[in-house]
């Protein structure tokens, strides 16, 4: 594995050179053949190296995903789950659901007190009871089995090496870790590699021998190296040390699921995105359907009229999300009805342009009766034009903050994505209903929206982001930025964003997203505005008209698009 020793030196150099994408850079990394865009330059470099060594986009995405589990532990993971959307160069598209599942011992009242009210113990977000059965490792093996070219052992090897030898913290990671020390101490019975009595600084090195060992078990024993044997025993022991519910049977039985992607059209483009249990694909296409009949390019990017329209669409779409979306293996999700253009035309017909509609007046649409709800994203395109979009998560930053003792990885707190009490908001302020109530083995509703766009049957964009409830609207705006507002990929990613999600009834506005006069106009229409620092961290790739690739790596993080 000499090659990876060399890679290790190279990525160290890359980190020191490109750990920050310039804030106002309007053209991203351009490459001739292939590209990886992810939340961390080391992870992007590993994926890129895999493609240079003969791997395809799926191999690169798998290697990048494992690498993020090592160098981006706030969201990169083997203890969480996610979704992958794939489009091969022959035009075939597929999507993999490797979302976590509720443990068999979970139940719908588990976070309620004796009065039926949500308790204030933060059990759905912090500590052992917040964790669901992880799907990430099974997902990587399922992807590899269907599409991989290089041996899985080769895709995991660079991550083992970095876990063993250590990696240098960026300034942003050090800052984030310093804010989490109290929670790490509260939720772990031992000192994890991410704890320190001194403040972490940029350049400090973190080694993770336990995680390296876990990755070796996976490398040697495949999927079962995680879901059975010593690693599974360590997870179960961790659960038992703190009221966690995941059992060895839950782990053994976990299986990711291939699902038919959600598809739709927008101004001649085909959109390929994730189906339930993600709400992302359905909501994105509902939003695009509502936008298509309006000349938002002429109205202007982030103008009063454009923002007003987007807000009115968003509050309606998120109301539908709260009512109808959930795990399709458990509840009927009326996908076809929600994507029906007549339904959406009717749903949007009453949008007033002279005033904001209070969210309290917006209910979910009427669906006709029928037979029968910290993350990270990576985008990859290889030299043959195969494309993968993966959004993967532990839910909150560092998940439930619990690192599995001996195994060295953080667990998710995905139980909070269920609606613990229908009608009450979760940590993202999202309201959910019956369709997303907790049930054993069920998958919790997601907003993750890994998306691929084609134009005239040719690959055009690979897009995605973290951001909880803001994921859908960040992907939506990025597509509009390129398709309607004529931006390049990096420019579209850099552009400031806004967000509305029905409740709370407010437009979240990134600093400098709107001019003072647009803000005043929107307030006069009756919109409430709330300024916030950052929305999303996109990792995107655009195929330029001459066939080259432009990466869009979000300057809001350490994100890096690397290509050759
Ligand atoms: O699946 C979801 O929608 C959430 N668990 C995503 C969480 C997230 O994006 C947090 N990152 N900022």
PDB file of N, CA, C and O and ligand atoms in Angstrom, residues 99 374-375 393 395 414 417 428 446-448 466-468 471, ligand 1:
ATOM      1  N   UNK A  99     -30.595   4.904   5.209  1.00  0.00           N
ATOM      2  CA  UNK A  99     -31.053   5.662   6.378  1.00  0.00           C
ATOM      3  C   UNK A  99     -31.092   4.729   7.591  1.00  0.00           C
ATOM      4  O   UNK A  99     -31.412   3.543   7.459  1.00  0.00           O
ATOM      5  N   UNK A 374     -26.192  17.467  11.815  1.00  0.00           N
ATOM      6  CA  UNK A 374     -24.990  17.835  10.967  1.00  0.00           C
ATOM      7  C   UNK A 374     -24.776  16.653  10.021  1.00  0.00           C
ATOM      8  O   UNK A 374     -24.745  15.512  10.445  1.00  0.00           O
ATOM      9  N   UNK A 375     -24.867  16.847   9.120  1.00  0.00           N
ATOM     10  CA  UNK A 375     -24.918  16.085   7.885  1.00  0.00           C
ATOM     11  C   UNK A 375     -23.785  16.532   6.967  1.00  0.00           C
ATOM     12  O   UNK A 375     -23.217  17.599   7.182  1.00  0.00           O
ATOM     13  N   UNK A 393     -25.307  11.354   7.309  1.00  0.00           N
ATOM     14  CA  UNK A 393     -25.480  12.156   8.522  1.00  0.00           C
ATOM     15  C   UNK A 393     -25.419  11.360   9.805  1.00  0.00           C
ATOM     16  O   UNK A 393     -25.688  10.167   9.820  1.00  0.00           O
ATOM     17  N   UNK A 395     -27.094  13.200  12.074  1.00  0.00           N
ATOM     18  CA  UNK A 395     -28.124  14.170  12.454  1.00  0.00           C
ATOM     19  C   UNK A 395     -27.455  15.398  13.059  1.00  0.00           C
ATOM     20  O   UNK A 395     -26.979  16.242  12.322  1.00  0.00           O
ATOM     21  N   UNK A 414     -30.541  10.137  15.390  1.00  0.00           N
ATOM     22  CA  UNK A 414     -31.554  10.256  14.346  1.00  0.00           C
ATOM     23  C   UNK A 414     -32.980  10.092  14.868  1.00  0.00           C
ATOM     24  O   UNK A 414     -33.928  10.440  14.171  1.00  0.00           O
ATOM     25  N   UNK A 417     -35.403  12.875  14.331  1.00  0.00           N
ATOM     26  CA  UNK A 417     -36.060  13.172  13.049  1.00  0.00           C
ATOM     27  C   UNK A 417     -37.467  12.573  12.975  1.00  0.00           C
ATOM     28  O   UNK A 417     -38.234  12.879  12.067  1.00  0.00           O
ATOM     29  N   UNK A 428     -35.026  20.895  14.452  1.00  0.00           N
ATOM     30  CA  UNK A 428     -34.958  21.815  13.311  1.00  0.00           C
ATOM     31  C   UNK A 428     -36.223  22.676  13.228  1.00  0.00           C
ATOM     32  O   UNK A 428     -36.441  23.362  12.237  1.00  0.00           O
ATOM     33  N   UNK A 446     -36.629  12.296   6.439  1.00  0.00           N
ATOM     34  CA  UNK A 446     -35.413  13.084   6.236  1.00  0.00           C
ATOM     35  C   UNK A 446     -35.680  14.251   5.292  1.00  0.00           C
ATOM     36  O   UNK A 446     -36.642  14.228   4.521  1.00  0.00           O
ATOM     37  N   UNK A 447     -34.808  15.251   5.353  1.00  0.00           N
ATOM     38  CA  UNK A 447     -34.836  16.331   4.362  1.00  0.00           C
ATOM     39  C   UNK A 447     -33.677  16.206   3.374  1.00  0.00           C
ATOM     40  O   UNK A 447     -33.518  17.070   2.498  1.00  0.00           O
ATOM     41  N   UNK A 448     -32.867  15.177   3.533  1.00  0.00           N
ATOM     42  CA  UNK A 448     -31.660  15.098   2.700  1.00  0.00           C
ATOM     43  C   UNK A 448     -32.039  14.941   1.228  1.00  0.00           C
ATOM     44  O   UNK A 448     -32.912  14.166   0.876  1.00  0.00           O
ATOM     45  N   UNK A 466     -25.680  19.594   3.592  1.00  0.00           N
ATOM     46  CA  UNK A 466     -26.301  19.399   4.906  1.00  0.00           C
ATOM     47  C   UNK A 466     -27.188  20.596   5.229  1.00  0.00           C
ATOM     48  O   UNK A 466     -27.319  21.506   4.417  1.00  0.00           O
ATOM     49  N   UNK A 467     -27.759  20.602   6.451  1.00  0.00           N
ATOM     50  CA  UNK A 467     -28.492  21.792   6.891  1.00  0.00           C
ATOM     51  C   UNK A 467     -29.872  21.489   7.446  1.00  0.00           C
ATOM     52  O   UNK A 467     -30.700  22.394   7.547  1.00  0.00           O
ATOM     53  N   UNK A 468     -30.148  20.213   7.792  1.00  0.00           N
ATOM     54  CA  UNK A 468     -31.449  19.881   8.378  1.00  0.00           C
ATOM     55  C   UNK A 468     -32.569  20.298   7.450  1.00  0.00           C
ATOM     56  O   UNK A 468     -32.549  20.040   6.244  1.00  0.00           O
ATOM     57  N   UNK A 471     -32.031  21.931   3.937  1.00  0.00           N
ATOM     58  CA  UNK A 471     -31.394  21.226   2.825  1.00  0.00           C
ATOM     59  C   UNK A 471     -32.208  21.395   1.539  1.00  0.00           C
ATOM     60  O   UNK A 471     -31.676  21.730   0.474  1.00  0.00           O
TER      61      UNK A 471
HETATM   62  O1  LIG B   1     -32.181  13.669   7.625  1.00  0.00           O
HETATM   63  C1  LIG B   1     -32.331  14.836   7.944  1.00  0.00           C
HETATM   64  O2  LIG B   1     -33.098  15.596   7.391  1.00  0.00           O
HETATM   65  C2  LIG B   1     -31.490  15.389   9.093  1.00  0.00           C
HETATM   66  N1  LIG B   1     -31.090  14.317   9.955  1.00  0.00           N
HETATM   67  C3  LIG B   1     -30.309  16.115   8.520  1.00  0.00           C
HETATM   68  C4  LIG B   1     -29.463  16.745   9.588  1.00  0.00           C
HETATM   69  C5  LIG B   1     -28.583  17.808   9.080  1.00  0.00           C
HETATM   70  O3  LIG B   1     -28.552  18.121   7.927  1.00  0.00           O
HETATM   71  C6  LIG B   1     -27.769  18.519  10.098  1.00  0.00           C
HETATM   72  N2  LIG B   1     -26.774  19.322   9.444  1.00  0.00           N
HETATM   73  N3  LIG B   1     -26.553  20.434   9.422  1.00  0.00           N
END
